[in-house]
Amino acid sequence: MIVFVGAGPGAADLITLRGQNYLKEADIIVYAGSLVNRQLLDVRKPGCQVYNSAQMTLEEVLQVLITGEREGKKVVRLHTGDPCLYGAVKEQMDALAKEGISYVVCPGVSSFCGAAAALEAEYTLPGISQSVVITRMAGRTSVPDLESIRSFAAHQATMVIFLSTGMLPELQAELMAGGYEPETPAAIVYKASWPDEKVFRCRVDELAETAEKNQIKKTALIVVGRVLEGTYQRSKLYDPAFTTEFRQGEKESGQNG
Ligand code: SAH
């Protein structure tokens, strides 16, 4: 059997129990060495073969997965965060399916959640933003024209930007061209949940300067939006006057009804 496992954002105890059980039972682990914490591998059983996919091509990874599966071994493909975001998993899944090999996916804590925890932030604050845009700047991987930073910025929603720490002058210019005021709160979260995690809060127009000053070049997320500021409306869900499936409100006010 082949399992794609989300490793979580970095801290070795931020993998799911299910994911860790798969690691304990694995005969072969192929892990994304550029971002996965190697400590996660400490639970592996003696004799487990370990491969670092950072030094491998897709074809080489597939060969290890497919050969292992054909030999009846338990194979784990360990991806950083959750495999569904920028994980290059679909191409692996499709190649396995073509060979008639089945697989399962075990989710993980994405780094955008790790970053929210580091910031003590709620990305969806009533009256401020109820949406989170997860995106990236175009790099060697292109981004469809309809998904430009500028077009998303026009919504003024919360944005979490992956894989773009090396392009911050361009990123901040695009964010402002799209409609964020220069003073909109922003943050750079470096290595969320790792022991050397760092959080820098700034304004949108200070992103590039802040990263430069603190020598942040990779493994960071950029968070932008007024949810980082602190003014918002309280929730309806926990309002004494609000009736839900689980709780009768004291009295339905016009405002909440
Ligand atoms: N699947 C992963 C993302 C992989 S893309 C997830 O769900 O998190 C790799 C990018 O994710 C990095 O360039 C960086 O932008 C971000 N990233 C991954 N781990 C991170 C962490 N611990 N802290 C901040 N950013 C991180």
mmCIF file with all atom_site columns, C-alpha atoms in Angstrom, residues 112 115-116 119 121-125 128-137 149-150 152-162 164 167-168 170-189 199-208 210 220-230:
data_model
loop_
_atom_site.group_PDB
_atom_site.id
_atom_site.type_symbol
_atom_site.label_atom_id
_atom_site.label_alt_id
_atom_site.label_comp_id
_atom_site.label_asym_id
_atom_site.label_entity_id
_atom_site.label_seq_id
_atom_site.pdbx_PDB_ins_code
_atom_site.Cartn_x
_atom_site.Cartn_y
_atom_site.Cartn_z
_atom_site.occupancy
_atom_site.B_iso_or_equiv
_atom_site.pdbx_formal_charge
_atom_site.auth_seq_id
_atom_site.auth_comp_id
_atom_site.auth_asym_id
_atom_site.auth_atom_id
_atom_site.pdbx_PDB_model_num
ATOM 1  C CA . PHE A 1 112 ? -0.881  28.447 6.585  1.00 0.00 ? 112 PHE A CA 1
ATOM 2  C CA . ALA A 1 115 ? 1.356   30.641 10.543 1.00 0.00 ? 115 ALA A CA 1
ATOM 3  C CA . ALA A 1 116 ? -2.045  31.631 11.959 1.00 0.00 ? 116 ALA A CA 1
ATOM 4  C CA . LEU A 1 119 ? 0.430   35.084 14.662 1.00 0.00 ? 119 LEU A CA 1
ATOM 5  C CA . ALA A 1 121 ? -4.601  35.312 14.241 1.00 0.00 ? 121 ALA A CA 1
ATOM 6  C CA . GLU A 1 122 ? -8.082  34.440 13.060 1.00 0.00 ? 122 GLU A CA 1
ATOM 7  C CA . TYR A 1 123 ? -8.100  34.742 9.269  1.00 0.00 ? 123 TYR A CA 1
ATOM 8  C CA . THR A 1 124 ? -11.885 35.129 9.115  1.00 0.00 ? 124 THR A CA 1
ATOM 9  C CA . LEU A 1 125 ? -13.041 37.967 11.373 1.00 0.00 ? 125 LEU A CA 1
ATOM 10 C CA . ILE A 1 128 ? -13.353 42.380 8.242  1.00 0.00 ? 128 ILE A CA 1
ATOM 11 C CA . SER A 1 129 ? -12.865 39.338 6.035  1.00 0.00 ? 129 SER A CA 1
ATOM 12 C CA . GLN A 1 130 ? -14.697 36.060 5.633  1.00 0.00 ? 130 GLN A CA 1
ATOM 13 C CA . SER A 1 131 ? -12.416 34.623 2.976  1.00 0.00 ? 131 SER A CA 1
ATOM 14 C CA . VAL A 1 132 ? -8.829  33.469 2.739  1.00 0.00 ? 132 VAL A CA 1
ATOM 15 C CA . VAL A 1 133 ? -7.004  33.575 -0.570 1.00 0.00 ? 133 VAL A CA 1
ATOM 16 C CA . ILE A 1 134 ? -4.155  31.082 -0.751 1.00 0.00 ? 134 ILE A CA 1
ATOM 17 C CA . THR A 1 135 ? -1.920  31.870 -3.657 1.00 0.00 ? 135 THR A CA 1
ATOM 18 C CA . ARG A 1 136 ? 1.636   32.530 -4.841 1.00 0.00 ? 136 ARG A CA 1
ATOM 19 C CA . MET A 1 137 ? 3.590   34.783 -7.135 1.00 0.00 ? 137 MET A CA 1
ATOM 20 C CA . ILE A 1 149 ? -2.063  38.847 -6.973 1.00 0.00 ? 149 ILE A CA 1
ATOM 21 C CA . ARG A 1 150 ? -3.430  42.154 -8.178 1.00 0.00 ? 150 ARG A CA 1
ATOM 22 C CA . PHE A 1 152 ? -7.111  38.910 -5.640 1.00 0.00 ? 152 PHE A CA 1
ATOM 23 C CA . ALA A 1 153 ? -5.928  42.012 -3.792 1.00 0.00 ? 153 ALA A CA 1
ATOM 24 C CA . ALA A 1 154 ? -8.971  43.869 -5.133 1.00 0.00 ? 154 ALA A CA 1
ATOM 25 C CA . HIS A 1 155 ? -11.125 41.751 -2.782 1.00 0.00 ? 155 HIS A CA 1
ATOM 26 C CA . GLN A 1 156 ? -9.306  43.006 0.324  1.00 0.00 ? 156 GLN A CA 1
ATOM 27 C CA . ALA A 1 157 ? -9.762  39.548 1.818  1.00 0.00 ? 157 ALA A CA 1
ATOM 28 C CA . THR A 1 158 ? -7.152  37.839 3.957  1.00 0.00 ? 158 THR A CA 1
ATOM 29 C CA . MET A 1 159 ? -4.329  36.571 1.773  1.00 0.00 ? 159 MET A CA 1
ATOM 30 C CA . VAL A 1 160 ? -1.738  33.926 2.558  1.00 0.00 ? 160 VAL A CA 1
ATOM 31 C CA . ILE A 1 161 ? 1.009   33.888 -0.021 1.00 0.00 ? 161 ILE A CA 1
ATOM 32 C CA . PHE A 1 162 ? 3.227   30.840 -0.449 1.00 0.00 ? 162 PHE A CA 1
ATOM 33 C CA . SER A 1 164 ? 7.105   34.113 -2.845 1.00 0.00 ? 164 SER A CA 1
ATOM 34 C CA . MET A 1 167 ? 9.938   38.254 -4.803 1.00 0.00 ? 167 MET A CA 1
ATOM 35 C CA . LEU A 1 168 ? 8.763   40.648 -2.130 1.00 0.00 ? 168 LEU A CA 1
ATOM 36 C CA . GLU A 1 170 ? 7.186   42.717 -6.787 1.00 0.00 ? 170 GLU A CA 1
ATOM 37 C CA . LEU A 1 171 ? 4.667   41.163 -4.397 1.00 0.00 ? 171 LEU A CA 1
ATOM 38 C CA . GLN A 1 172 ? 4.102   44.301 -2.354 1.00 0.00 ? 172 GLN A CA 1
ATOM 39 C CA . ALA A 1 173 ? 3.787   46.402 -5.519 1.00 0.00 ? 173 ALA A CA 1
ATOM 40 C CA . GLU A 1 174 ? 1.155   43.997 -6.885 1.00 0.00 ? 174 GLU A CA 1
ATOM 41 C CA . LEU A 1 175 ? -0.757  43.948 -3.595 1.00 0.00 ? 175 LEU A CA 1
ATOM 42 C CA . MET A 1 176 ? -0.939  47.736 -3.565 1.00 0.00 ? 176 MET A CA 1
ATOM 43 C CA . ALA A 1 177 ? -1.722  47.989 -7.273 1.00 0.00 ? 177 ALA A CA 1
ATOM 44 C CA . GLY A 1 178 ? -4.659  45.673 -6.590 1.00 0.00 ? 178 GLY A CA 1
ATOM 45 C CA . GLY A 1 179 ? -6.093  47.861 -3.883 1.00 0.00 ? 179 GLY A CA 1
ATOM 46 C CA . TYR A 1 180 ? -4.544  47.234 -0.478 1.00 0.00 ? 180 TYR A CA 1
ATOM 47 C CA . GLU A 1 181 ? -3.647  50.511 1.211  1.00 0.00 ? 181 GLU A CA 1
ATOM 48 C CA . PRO A 1 182 ? 0.102   50.744 1.938  1.00 0.00 ? 182 PRO A CA 1
ATOM 49 C CA . GLU A 1 183 ? -0.606  50.703 5.682  1.00 0.00 ? 183 GLU A CA 1
ATOM 50 C CA . THR A 1 184 ? -2.594  47.423 5.542  1.00 0.00 ? 184 THR A CA 1
ATOM 51 C CA . PRO A 1 185 ? -1.162  45.098 8.190  1.00 0.00 ? 185 PRO A CA 1
ATOM 52 C CA . ALA A 1 186 ? 1.006   42.262 6.938  1.00 0.00 ? 186 ALA A CA 1
ATOM 53 C CA . ALA A 1 187 ? 3.283   39.622 8.404  1.00 0.00 ? 187 ALA A CA 1
ATOM 54 C CA . ILE A 1 188 ? 6.147   37.386 7.405  1.00 0.00 ? 188 ILE A CA 1
ATOM 55 C CA . VAL A 1 189 ? 6.103   34.047 9.199  1.00 0.00 ? 189 VAL A CA 1
ATOM 56 C CA . VAL A 1 199 ? 7.345   36.327 13.086 1.00 0.00 ? 199 VAL A CA 1
ATOM 57 C CA . PHE A 1 200 ? 7.701   39.822 11.662 1.00 0.00 ? 200 PHE A CA 1
ATOM 58 C CA . ARG A 1 201 ? 4.714   42.148 11.596 1.00 0.00 ? 201 ARG A CA 1
ATOM 59 C CA . CYS A 1 202 ? 4.789   45.130 9.265  1.00 0.00 ? 202 CYS A CA 1
ATOM 60 C CA . ARG A 1 203 ? 2.724   47.043 6.716  1.00 0.00 ? 203 ARG A CA 1
ATOM 61 C CA . VAL A 1 204 ? 2.182   45.914 3.140  1.00 0.00 ? 204 VAL A CA 1
ATOM 62 C CA . ASP A 1 205 ? 4.578   48.567 1.874  1.00 0.00 ? 205 ASP A CA 1
ATOM 63 C CA . GLU A 1 206 ? 7.270   47.342 4.296  1.00 0.00 ? 206 GLU A CA 1
ATOM 64 C CA . LEU A 1 207 ? 7.286   43.640 3.357  1.00 0.00 ? 207 LEU A CA 1
ATOM 65 C CA . ALA A 1 208 ? 10.397  43.708 1.174  1.00 0.00 ? 208 ALA A CA 1
ATOM 66 C CA . THR A 1 210 ? 11.368  43.774 6.578  1.00 0.00 ? 210 THR A CA 1
ATOM 67 C CA . ALA A 1 220 ? 8.148   31.808 4.870  1.00 0.00 ? 220 ALA A CA 1
ATOM 68 C CA . LEU A 1 221 ? 4.546   32.754 4.339  1.00 0.00 ? 221 LEU A CA 1
ATOM 69 C CA . ILE A 1 222 ? 3.292   36.258 3.745  1.00 0.00 ? 222 ILE A CA 1
ATOM 70 C CA . VAL A 1 223 ? -0.006  37.073 5.421  1.00 0.00 ? 223 VAL A CA 1
ATOM 71 C CA . VAL A 1 224 ? -1.881  40.219 4.454  1.00 0.00 ? 224 VAL A CA 1
ATOM 72 C CA . GLY A 1 225 ? -5.121  41.734 5.610  1.00 0.00 ? 225 GLY A CA 1
ATOM 73 C CA . ARG A 1 226 ? -6.938  43.783 8.158  1.00 0.00 ? 226 ARG A CA 1
ATOM 74 C CA . VAL A 1 227 ? -7.588  40.664 10.265 1.00 0.00 ? 227 VAL A CA 1
ATOM 75 C CA . LEU A 1 228 ? -4.087  41.266 11.614 1.00 0.00 ? 228 LEU A CA 1
ATOM 76 C CA . GLU A 1 229 ? -5.162  44.627 13.010 1.00 0.00 ? 229 GLU A CA 1
ATOM 77 C CA . GLY A 1 230 ? -7.556  43.898 15.862 1.00 0.00 ? 230 GLY A CA 1
#
